[in-house]
Amino acid sequence: MKKFILTLILPLCFQQAFSQARQESFQLILKDDWKMQSAVTDVAPADKISKENYDTQNWYKVSVPTTIIAGLLANKVYDFDPFMGRNLKKLNDPKLDKPWWFRREFTLPAAENGKNVILRLHGINYKANVWLNGVKIADSTQTKGPFRIIQLDVTKHINYTGNNVLALQITRPFTPNKAKGDLAIDYADWIPYPPDYNGGIVNNVEIKTYDKVGVQYPLVTTRFDLPSLAVAHLYVDAQVTNYTNTAQDAVIKGQINSDVSFEQKVHLLPHESKNVNFSPEVYKQLNIKNPRIWWPWQYGKAELNRVELSAEVGGKVSNSLWEKFGIRQMDSKLIDNESREFIVNGKPILIRGAAWSPDIFQRRSPERQEQEVRLVRDMNMNIIRSEGKMEDDNFYDLCDQYGMLVMTGWMCCGVWQHPEHWDTAERKVAMASDSSVMYWLRNKASLMVWLNGSDMPPTDTSVERDYLKIEKTLKWPNPTLSTANETKSKVSGYSGVKMAGPYEWVPPIYWETDATHKFGGTWSFATEISPGPSIPPYESLIKFIPKDSLSTSSPAWLYHCGTGSFGTTKVFDKALSNRYGESTSIKNYIAKAQAQNYEAHRAMMEAYGFKKYNTATGVVQWMLANPWPGLIWHTYDYYLYPAGTYFGMKKSMEPLHVMYSYKSNEVGVINSYPEKITGLQVKATIYNIDGTVKFTKTAPVSIEADASKVVFALPAITGLSPAYFVRLQLSDSQGKVESINWYWLSQKQEVLNWKKSNWYTTPESAYADYTALQQIPKTALKLGHVQEAAQGDSTTHSVTITNNGKAVAFFVHLRALKGKDGDDILPVIFSDNYISLAPGETRVIKCTYSNKDAAGKAPHFLTSAWNIDTGKSKGDEQVGFEEGLPVN
């Protein structure tokens, strides 16, 4: 079983790996060939703009989805990079506050002549007057809200045989971050807001046709006879609509995987919509034996099945569709009033992941989405949280196919969080949005839980009741929580999750020492939590901060932090200077920052793994990535560069992992595999700064499935240097190394001042002292590499690194460049990085990248370490060495 699951990790060739996830008999997605212009610039009346032959030569050509600013950027309107320094402010323009036109011409195939035609708008931000062929078919009171699916019957206005002109006059949202603003996309304290507030079209615009009756929104719900998974009882639902003025009799037919068929007759009144249901109690064929089951990453294969539905009227097919789905059952239960456990297919799952953020301008790329999901999985995470920013179908398809769980729900901290201020119109938008999202996401295999609130339950209890009524009516098949925090809802009770911080720097020992259960320690399910800043490498920093502003106090630096309480890196910087010593240059600062990022993020995820199911049931790093180039809250930066945080995360969540407890001084093992593993051996070795061995111990261990275990405690040791190293190694019964994990520790202990804790951090009254790491004796490295057989469009190199010196080679960092003087190849997958090597130790690191991302160049491997002797280090012509802790 273990070998089987390991095969799921590779290959990591960057290509579109999965086939189409859904299809309809007719679906015209209006993606390309749109024109966009400000209504201030073009003042022509709407009835003229929305007719054929209107001159749009001076309009901007765009593809949808797009926001206003994204469209302007695509047309190269600006002569500056909006990400550099504080250039984002230059995008401010009074025209953005006024309506903008989005215009598209289209024709229908002859085969659709005479059918009922539906315009489907999914993602208007924020409101629009909608015109078709010179006629206003909906106004901005009807077409309002970016998360709504708005369907307009345009049959009587459509031109079946010629050109059609669709024109949307869109007005951006106003103050979605305020209690009395618009129910739109909100970023809270993540970033400065784009000045158009993402006004535009943020999801698909489609034309659909039906011959009298249509079927849509399929749902396949699974129930097992747990703990047995031998039979899956499938319930199939869909919405059926009569688009005519007369009653219709229809036959709804369905198939599962083309080998299980079912059907029923439906009578529909004029313009009636109703739910059609097929239950396994009535349709015995829906009791599926030996089903192909969908499992999250690392727990099994993410098997997908296929459901096909069609509507027939008078023996003629009106429309048909098919969609992939997962046979899986999502449940949850309270362990106690503070802690909720999530259960997939009857098995408890320790949830560890990070929070997704879309691009600041809502630009989406299927390639980029897949690259990011691959990075998430490479870190061994099993969940992505999305707060109040729904992605597109492609994103959820990727999560379905890669076995990545998804947690999503409504946004904090502005108008979505304050329903007590909503008027009747806003409440209508909220409820229509909830219905739309339920229909849209309910059949996604990856969806684990829906949150009706983020930082608190809905403050108006009637709003939560209405949400729950909608979700029940539309048969949302997964757990639903009132909030992502620990507040008890007056409607639905305890959430069993928490968001008690921190969001700012805390030391590694923090996570195991929150004894009061008030803050971010290892108890409950932490839906958002983080040790704060993640400083990108120098190569990324210079892409968005001018070189003359590379200072932690410069206005450009501060602009790329968060906002509000997170507008600086001061807490992180103070810890860095106290723990590692004052930085002598920006590159010296960055090198130390990678070490501090690594240890803090590794400790957070390790602590939750070490205490798994002992009320600790999940942890979500805030965040996965930034909407723009930023300095806080990410595991990899905007340019997909994996640095200290990334590899600390990846190390902590490796499926079979050996670790050190900062609190108890114990060595433990975490097993994330769904099977017991015997015959393991743990070895601990302690090194002084000069490379001398001060302690070693080896012990056998066996560990239960999906469990953690203490192996032994490290004793008090005399003669240690002020800072020293602990090397842990876990081997299997055949001697194969499963995990190597290095810690750098200080004889001076960290002391947390819990009494001064607040919602985002706990200050320190004493810091560890790692300044001695700057005086590690120099050591030489030897590096070699072998290119392995190509897999698709990807290339993999095995890079062998040997420490030829007498001291520990600390924090060895490997980079793959596009030739000797080129930029880093990104994205890239390293099997490990920022490693340390004992004297004489050799490690082999795998490096995989897409050939196109190497720009046709042979890779140049540039290697550094804090104490590297670059003059004595050796490699061939494709190898280079650089200082890992530069002074200047």
CSV table of C-alpha atoms in Angstrom, one decimal, residues 342-741:
chain,number,residue,atom,x,y,z
A,342,PHE,CA,-13.8,15.6,9.4
A,343,ILE,CA,-14.4,12.2,8.0
A,344,VAL,CA,-14.1,11.0,4.4
A,345,ASN,CA,-15.6,7.7,3.5
A,346,GLY,CA,-15.8,6.8,7.1
A,347,LYS,CA,-12.2,7.5,7.8
A,348,PRO,CA,-11.0,10.5,10.0
A,349,ILE,CA,-8.7,12.8,8.0
A,350,LEU,CA,-6.1,15.1,9.5
A,351,ILE,CA,-6.6,18.3,7.5
A,352,ARG,CA,-3.4,20.2,6.6
A,353,GLY,CA,-3.3,22.8,3.9
A,354,ALA,CA,-3.3,26.5,3.0
A,355,ALA,CA,-5.7,29.3,1.9
A,356,TRP,CA,-6.0,30.1,-1.8
A,357,SER,CA,-5.9,33.6,-3.2
A,358,PRO,CA,-6.8,34.6,-6.7
A,359,ASP,CA,-4.8,37.2,-8.7
A,360,ILE,CA,-5.4,40.8,-7.6
A,361,PHE,CA,-7.0,41.5,-11.0
A,362,GLN,CA,-8.9,38.2,-11.1
A,363,ARG,CA,-6.8,37.0,-14.0
A,364,ARG,CA,-7.0,33.2,-14.4
A,365,SER,CA,-4.9,30.8,-16.3
A,366,PRO,CA,-5.6,27.1,-16.5
A,367,GLU,CA,-1.8,26.5,-16.7
A,368,ARG,CA,-1.1,28.6,-13.6
A,369,GLN,CA,-3.9,27.0,-11.7
A,370,GLU,CA,-2.5,23.5,-12.4
A,371,GLN,CA,1.0,24.7,-11.5
A,372,GLU,CA,-0.2,25.9,-8.2
A,373,VAL,CA,-2.3,22.8,-7.4
A,374,ARG,CA,0.8,20.7,-8.1
A,375,LEU,CA,2.8,22.9,-5.7
A,376,VAL,CA,0.2,22.4,-3.0
A,377,ARG,CA,0.3,18.6,-3.5
A,378,ASP,CA,4.1,18.6,-3.6
A,379,MET,CA,4.0,20.2,-0.1
A,380,ASN,CA,2.0,17.1,0.9
A,381,MET,CA,-1.1,19.2,1.7
A,382,ASN,CA,-4.5,17.8,1.3
A,383,ILE,CA,-6.8,20.9,1.5
A,384,ILE,CA,-7.1,24.3,-0.1
A,385,ARG,CA,-9.3,26.9,1.7
A,386,SER,CA,-10.9,29.6,-0.4
A,387,GLU,CA,-12.5,32.5,1.5
A,388,GLY,CA,-15.2,34.4,-0.3
A,389,LYS,CA,-13.5,34.2,-3.7
A,390,MET,CA,-15.0,31.5,-5.8
A,391,GLU,CA,-12.7,30.2,-8.6
A,392,ASP,CA,-13.8,28.8,-11.9
A,393,ASP,CA,-14.8,25.3,-13.0
A,394,ASN,CA,-11.2,24.5,-14.0
A,395,PHE,CA,-9.9,25.1,-10.5
A,396,TYR,CA,-12.4,22.8,-8.9
A,397,ASP,CA,-11.9,20.2,-11.7
A,398,LEU,CA,-8.2,20.2,-10.8
A,399,CYS,CA,-8.9,19.7,-7.2
A,400,ASP,CA,-11.3,16.9,-8.0
A,401,GLN,CA,-8.7,15.2,-10.2
A,402,TYR,CA,-5.7,15.7,-7.9
A,403,GLY,CA,-7.6,14.6,-4.8
A,404,MET,CA,-7.4,18.1,-3.1
A,405,LEU,CA,-10.1,18.8,-0.6
A,406,VAL,CA,-11.7,22.3,-0.7
A,407,MET,CA,-13.0,24.4,2.2
A,408,THR,CA,-14.9,27.5,1.0
A,409,GLY,CA,-17.6,29.9,2.1
A,410,TRP,CA,-18.5,33.6,2.5
A,411,MET,CA,-16.1,36.3,3.2
A,412,CYS,CA,-15.1,38.3,6.2
A,413,CYS,CA,-14.7,41.3,7.1
A,414,GLY,CA,-16.8,43.9,5.3
A,415,VAL,CA,-20.4,43.8,4.2
A,416,TRP,CA,-20.7,40.0,4.0
A,417,GLN,CA,-20.0,39.9,7.7
A,418,HIS,CA,-22.7,42.4,8.6
A,419,PRO,CA,-26.1,41.2,7.4
A,420,GLU,CA,-27.7,43.4,10.1
A,421,HIS,CA,-27.0,46.3,7.7
A,422,TRP,CA,-28.5,44.7,4.6
A,423,ASP,CA,-31.6,46.1,3.0
A,424,THR,CA,-34.1,44.0,1.1
A,425,ALA,CA,-32.2,44.2,-2.1
A,426,GLU,CA,-28.9,43.2,-0.6
A,427,ARG,CA,-30.5,40.3,1.2
A,428,LYS,CA,-31.9,39.2,-2.1
A,429,VAL,CA,-28.4,39.3,-3.6
A,430,ALA,CA,-27.1,37.2,-0.7
A,431,MET,CA,-29.7,34.5,-0.9
A,432,ALA,CA,-29.5,34.3,-4.7
A,433,SER,CA,-25.7,34.0,-4.3
A,434,ASP,CA,-26.1,31.2,-1.8
A,435,SER,CA,-28.5,29.3,-4.1
A,436,SER,CA,-26.2,29.8,-7.1
A,437,VAL,CA,-23.1,28.5,-5.3
A,438,MET,CA,-24.9,25.5,-3.9
A,439,TYR,CA,-26.1,24.5,-7.4
A,440,TRP,CA,-22.7,25.2,-8.9
A,441,LEU,CA,-20.4,23.5,-6.3
A,442,ARG,CA,-22.6,20.7,-4.8
A,443,ASN,CA,-21.4,18.0,-7.3
A,444,LYS,CA,-17.7,18.8,-7.0
A,445,ALA,CA,-15.9,15.8,-5.5
A,446,SER,CA,-13.3,18.0,-3.8
A,447,LEU,CA,-15.8,20.1,-1.8
A,448,MET,CA,-15.5,19.2,1.9
A,449,VAL,CA,-17.3,21.9,3.8
A,450,TRP,CA,-19.2,25.1,3.3
A,451,LEU,CA,-18.9,28.1,5.7
A,452,ASN,CA,-21.8,30.4,6.1
A,453,GLY,CA,-19.6,32.9,7.8
A,454,SER,CA,-15.9,33.5,8.2
A,455,ASP,CA,-14.8,35.5,11.2
A,456,MET,CA,-18.1,35.0,13.0
A,457,PRO,CA,-21.6,33.4,12.3
A,458,PRO,CA,-24.0,35.6,10.4
A,459,THR,CA,-24.9,38.4,12.9
A,460,ASP,CA,-28.5,38.3,11.8
A,461,THR,CA,-29.7,34.8,12.9
A,462,SER,CA,-32.5,34.9,10.3
A,463,VAL,CA,-29.8,35.1,7.6
A,464,GLU,CA,-28.2,31.9,8.8
A,465,ARG,CA,-31.6,30.2,9.0
A,466,ASP,CA,-32.3,31.2,5.4
A,467,TYR,CA,-28.9,30.0,4.2
A,468,LEU,CA,-29.4,26.7,5.9
A,469,LYS,CA,-32.9,26.3,4.4
A,470,ILE,CA,-31.5,26.9,0.9
A,471,GLU,CA,-28.6,24.5,1.5
A,472,LYS,CA,-31.0,21.8,2.7
A,473,THR,CA,-33.5,22.4,-0.1
A,474,LEU,CA,-30.7,22.1,-2.7
A,475,LYS,CA,-29.3,19.1,-1.0
A,476,TRP,CA,-25.8,20.3,-0.2
A,477,PRO,CA,-24.1,16.9,0.4
A,478,ASN,CA,-21.3,18.0,2.7
A,479,PRO,CA,-20.9,19.5,6.2
A,480,THR,CA,-21.9,23.1,6.7
A,481,LEU,CA,-20.5,25.3,9.4
A,482,SER,CA,-21.8,28.7,10.6
A,483,THR,CA,-18.3,30.2,10.8
A,484,ALA,CA,-14.6,29.6,10.4
A,485,ASN,CA,-14.0,30.7,14.0
A,486,GLU,CA,-14.9,29.3,17.4
A,487,THR,CA,-17.9,31.5,18.1
A,488,LYS,CA,-21.0,29.5,19.0
A,489,SER,CA,-23.9,30.1,16.6
A,490,LYS,CA,-27.3,30.8,18.1
A,491,VAL,CA,-28.8,28.8,15.2
A,492,SER,CA,-26.4,25.9,14.6
A,493,GLY,CA,-24.3,25.6,17.8
A,494,TYR,CA,-20.6,25.0,18.1
A,495,SER,CA,-18.5,25.1,15.0
A,496,GLY,CA,-15.7,22.9,16.4
A,497,VAL,CA,-13.1,25.0,14.5
A,498,LYS,CA,-11.1,28.1,15.5
A,499,MET,CA,-9.3,31.1,14.1
A,500,ALA,CA,-7.7,32.4,17.2
A,501,GLY,CA,-4.5,33.5,15.5
A,502,PRO,CA,-1.6,34.0,15.2
A,503,TYR,CA,-1.1,35.8,11.9
A,504,GLU,CA,2.2,37.2,12.9
A,505,TRP,CA,5.6,35.8,13.8
A,506,VAL,CA,5.8,33.4,16.7
A,507,PRO,CA,8.7,31.0,17.5
A,508,PRO,CA,8.6,27.2,16.9
A,509,ILE,CA,7.9,26.4,20.5
A,510,TYR,CA,4.6,28.4,20.4
A,511,TRP,CA,2.6,25.7,18.7
A,512,GLU,CA,2.9,23.1,21.5
A,513,THR,CA,2.7,25.5,24.5
A,514,ASP,CA,-0.7,27.1,24.2
A,515,ALA,CA,-1.9,25.4,27.3
A,516,THR,CA,-4.9,27.7,27.9
A,517,HIS,CA,-6.7,26.8,24.6
A,518,LYS,CA,-7.1,30.5,23.9
A,519,PHE,CA,-4.8,30.9,21.0
A,520,GLY,CA,-3.2,29.1,18.1
A,521,GLY,CA,-1.7,26.0,19.7
A,522,THR,CA,-2.3,22.4,18.7
A,523,TRP,CA,-5.9,22.0,19.6
A,524,SER,CA,-9.1,22.0,17.5
A,525,PHE,CA,-9.2,22.8,13.8
A,526,ALA,CA,-7.3,26.0,13.0
A,527,THR,CA,-9.0,27.3,9.8
A,528,GLU,CA,-6.5,30.1,9.4
A,529,ILE,CA,-3.2,30.5,11.2
A,530,SER,CA,0.3,31.6,10.4
A,531,PRO,CA,3.7,32.7,11.8
A,532,GLY,CA,3.4,35.7,9.6
A,533,PRO,CA,5.8,37.1,6.9
A,534,SER,CA,7.4,34.9,4.3
A,535,ILE,CA,10.3,36.9,2.8
A,536,PRO,CA,10.8,36.1,-0.9
A,537,PRO,CA,14.3,35.4,-2.2
A,538,TYR,CA,16.3,38.3,-3.6
A,539,GLU,CA,15.5,37.2,-7.2
A,540,SER,CA,11.8,37.7,-6.6
A,541,LEU,CA,12.1,40.9,-4.4
A,542,ILE,CA,13.8,42.9,-7.2
A,543,LYS,CA,10.9,42.2,-9.5
A,544,PHE,CA,8.6,44.3,-7.3
A,545,ILE,CA,10.7,46.4,-5.0
A,546,PRO,CA,13.2,48.9,-6.6
A,547,LYS,CA,16.8,48.0,-5.6
A,548,ASP,CA,17.2,51.4,-4.0
A,549,SER,CA,14.1,50.6,-1.8
A,550,LEU,CA,15.3,47.2,-0.5
A,551,SER,CA,14.9,48.2,3.1
A,552,THR,CA,12.4,46.8,5.6
A,553,SER,CA,11.3,50.4,6.4
A,554,SER,CA,11.0,51.8,2.9
A,555,PRO,CA,7.6,52.9,1.6
A,556,ALA,CA,7.7,50.3,-1.2
A,557,TRP,CA,8.5,47.5,1.2
A,558,LEU,CA,5.7,48.4,3.5
A,559,TYR,CA,3.3,48.8,0.6
A,560,HIS,CA,3.9,45.1,-0.2
A,561,CYS,CA,3.0,43.9,3.3
A,562,GLY,CA,-0.6,43.6,4.3
A,563,THR,CA,-2.8,46.4,5.6
A,564,GLY,CA,-3.9,47.4,9.0
A,565,SER,CA,-2.1,45.4,11.7
A,566,PHE,CA,0.0,43.7,9.0
A,567,GLY,CA,1.4,46.7,7.3
A,568,THR,CA,5.0,46.1,8.4
A,569,THR,CA,7.4,43.2,9.0
A,570,LYS,CA,8.6,44.7,12.3
A,571,VAL,CA,7.7,41.8,14.6
A,572,PHE,CA,9.4,39.3,12.3
A,573,ASP,CA,12.4,41.6,11.8
A,574,LYS,CA,12.8,42.1,15.6
A,575,ALA,CA,12.8,38.4,16.1
A,576,LEU,CA,15.3,37.9,13.2
A,577,SER,CA,17.8,40.4,14.6
A,578,ASN,CA,17.5,39.0,18.1
A,579,ARG,CA,17.7,35.4,17.1
A,580,TYR,CA,20.2,35.4,14.2
A,581,GLY,CA,22.0,38.7,14.7
A,582,GLU,CA,21.8,42.1,13.0
A,583,SER,CA,21.7,41.8,9.2
A,584,THR,CA,24.7,43.4,7.4
A,585,SER,CA,22.9,43.6,4.0
A,586,ILE,CA,19.6,42.9,2.3
A,587,LYS,CA,21.0,39.6,1.0
A,588,ASN,CA,22.2,38.7,4.5
A,589,TYR,CA,18.7,39.5,5.8
A,590,ILE,CA,17.0,37.4,3.2
A,591,ALA,CA,19.2,34.4,3.9
A,592,LYS,CA,18.4,34.6,7.6
A,593,ALA,CA,14.8,35.1,6.9
A,594,GLN,CA,14.6,31.8,4.9
A,595,ALA,CA,15.9,29.9,8.0
A,596,GLN,CA,13.4,31.7,10.3
A,597,ASN,CA,10.6,31.0,7.8
A,598,TYR,CA,11.5,27.4,7.5
A,599,GLU,CA,11.7,26.6,11.2
A,600,ALA,CA,8.5,28.4,12.1
A,601,HIS,CA,6.3,26.9,9.4
A,602,ARG,CA,7.7,23.5,9.8
A,603,ALA,CA,7.0,23.5,13.6
A,604,MET,CA,3.4,24.6,13.1
A,605,MET,CA,2.5,21.7,10.7
A,606,GLU,CA,4.6,19.2,12.7
A,607,ALA,CA,2.8,20.1,16.0
A,608,TYR,CA,-0.6,19.4,14.5
A,609,GLY,CA,0.7,16.2,13.0
A,610,PHE,CA,2.2,15.2,16.3
A,611,LYS,CA,-1.0,15.8,18.2
A,612,LYS,CA,-3.4,14.5,15.5
A,613,TYR,CA,-6.8,13.5,16.7
A,614,ASN,CA,-5.9,14.5,20.3
A,615,THR,CA,-8.4,17.3,19.6
A,616,ALA,CA,-6.0,18.6,16.9
A,617,THR,CA,-7.8,17.8,13.7
A,618,GLY,CA,-6.7,20.3,11.1
A,619,VAL,CA,-4.6,23.4,10.3
A,620,VAL,CA,-4.8,25.8,7.4
A,621,GLN,CA,-1.8,28.0,6.8
A,622,TRP,CA,-2.8,31.6,6.1
A,623,MET,CA,-2.1,31.8,3.2
A,624,LEU,CA,-1.0,29.6,0.3
A,625,ALA,CA,0.0,32.5,-2.1
A,626,ASN,CA,-0.4,36.2,-2.5
A,627,PRO,CA,-2.8,38.0,-4.9
A,628,TRP,CA,0.2,40.1,-5.9
A,629,PRO,CA,3.9,40.1,-5.0
A,630,GLY,CA,3.9,40.3,-1.3
A,631,LEU,CA,6.0,39.8,1.9
A,632,ILE,CA,3.5,38.1,4.1
A,633,TRP,CA,1.4,35.0,4.3
A,634,HIS,CA,2.5,32.7,1.5
A,635,THR,CA,4.1,29.3,1.1
A,636,TYR,CA,5.5,30.2,-2.4
A,637,ASP,CA,5.7,33.7,-3.8
A,638,TYR,CA,3.8,35.3,-6.6
A,639,TYR,CA,6.4,34.1,-9.1
A,640,LEU,CA,6.0,30.5,-7.9
A,641,TYR,CA,9.5,30.6,-6.3
A,642,PRO,CA,9.6,27.9,-3.5
A,643,ALA,CA,11.8,29.2,-0.7
A,644,GLY,CA,12.2,28.6,3.1
A,645,THR,CA,8.6,28.5,4.0
A,646,TYR,CA,7.7,26.1,1.2
A,647,PHE,CA,10.4,23.6,2.1
A,648,GLY,CA,9.7,23.8,5.8
A,649,MET,CA,6.1,23.0,5.0
A,650,LYS,CA,7.0,20.2,2.7
A,651,LYS,CA,9.4,18.6,5.2
A,652,SER,CA,6.8,18.7,8.0
A,653,MET,CA,4.1,17.0,6.0
A,654,GLU,CA,6.1,14.2,4.3
A,655,PRO,CA,4.0,11.1,4.6
A,656,LEU,CA,6.4,9.3,7.0
A,657,HIS,CA,8.2,11.8,9.1
A,658,VAL,CA,10.6,12.0,12.0
A,659,MET,CA,10.5,15.1,14.1
A,660,TYR,CA,11.7,16.9,17.2
A,661,SER,CA,9.4,18.5,19.8
A,662,TYR,CA,10.5,21.9,20.9
A,663,LYS,CA,8.4,21.6,24.0
A,664,SER,CA,9.2,18.2,25.3
A,665,ASN,CA,12.7,17.6,23.8
A,666,GLU,CA,11.4,14.4,22.4
A,667,VAL,CA,11.9,12.6,19.1
A,668,GLY,CA,8.7,11.4,17.4
A,669,VAL,CA,7.4,9.8,14.2
A,670,ILE,CA,4.3,10.9,12.2
A,671,ASN,CA,2.7,8.3,9.9
A,672,SER,CA,0.2,9.8,7.4
A,673,TYR,CA,-0.2,6.5,5.5
A,674,PRO,CA,-3.5,4.5,5.9
A,675,GLU,CA,-1.5,1.5,7.1
A,676,LYS,CA,0.6,0.4,10.1
A,677,ILE,CA,4.3,0.4,9.4
A,678,THR,CA,6.7,-1.9,11.3
A,679,GLY,CA,10.5,-2.4,11.4
A,680,LEU,CA,11.4,1.3,11.3
A,681,GLN,CA,14.5,2.7,13.0
A,682,VAL,CA,15.1,6.2,14.3
A,683,LYS,CA,18.6,7.7,14.7
A,684,ALA,CA,19.3,11.0,16.4
A,685,THR,CA,22.7,12.7,16.2
A,686,ILE,CA,23.7,16.0,17.9
A,687,TYR,CA,26.5,18.1,16.4
A,688,ASN,CA,28.3,21.1,17.8
A,689,ILE,CA,29.0,24.1,15.6
A,690,ASP,CA,32.4,22.8,14.8
A,691,GLY,CA,31.0,19.5,13.5
A,692,THR,CA,31.9,17.3,16.4
A,693,VAL,CA,29.4,14.7,17.5
A,694,LYS,CA,28.1,15.2,21.0
A,695,PHE,CA,25.4,12.5,21.1
A,696,THR,CA,23.9,9.7,19.1
A,697,LYS,CA,21.1,7.2,19.7
A,698,THR,CA,19.3,4.6,17.6
A,699,ALA,CA,15.9,3.0,18.5
A,700,PRO,CA,13.4,0.7,16.7
A,701,VAL,CA,9.8,1.8,16.2
A,702,SER,CA,6.6,0.6,14.7
A,703,ILE,CA,3.7,2.9,14.2
A,704,GLU,CA,-0.1,2.5,13.6
A,705,ALA,CA,-1.9,3.8,10.5
A,706,ASP,CA,-2.4,7.5,10.4
A,707,ALA,CA,-0.8,8.0,13.8
A,708,SER,CA,2.0,9.8,15.7
A,709,LYS,CA,4.3,8.4,18.3
A,710,VAL,CA,7.0,9.5,20.8
A,711,VAL,CA,10.2,7.4,20.3
A,712,PHE,CA,12.5,8.8,23.0
A,713,ALA,CA,13.6,12.0,24.7
A,714,LEU,CA,16.9,13.6,24.1
A,715,PRO,CA,18.9,13.8,27.4
A,716,ALA,CA,20.7,16.8,28.8
A,717,ILE,CA,24.1,17.1,27.2
A,718,THR,CA,27.1,19.0,28.5
A,719,GLY,CA,29.7,20.8,26.3
A,720,LEU,CA,27.2,22.0,23.7
A,721,SER,CA,28.1,25.1,21.7
A,722,PRO,CA,25.6,28.1,22.1
A,723,ALA,CA,23.8,26.9,19.0
A,724,TYR,CA,24.0,23.3,17.9
A,725,PHE,CA,22.4,20.8,15.4
A,726,VAL,CA,20.1,17.8,15.8
A,727,ARG,CA,20.0,15.4,12.9
A,728,LEU,CA,17.1,12.9,12.8
A,729,GLN,CA,16.9,10.0,10.4
A,730,LEU,CA,14.1,7.5,9.9
A,731,SER,CA,14.8,4.3,8.0
A,732,ASP,CA,12.6,1.3,7.0
A,733,SER,CA,13.3,-2.4,7.6
A,734,GLN,CA,15.5,-2.6,4.5
A,735,GLY,CA,17.6,0.3,5.6
A,736,LYS,CA,16.0,2.7,3.1
A,737,VAL,CA,16.0,6.3,4.4
A,738,GLU,CA,12.4,7.6,4.6
A,739,SER,CA,13.0,10.9,6.4
A,740,ILE,CA,16.0,13.2,7.3
A,741,ASN,CA,15.2,16.2,9.4
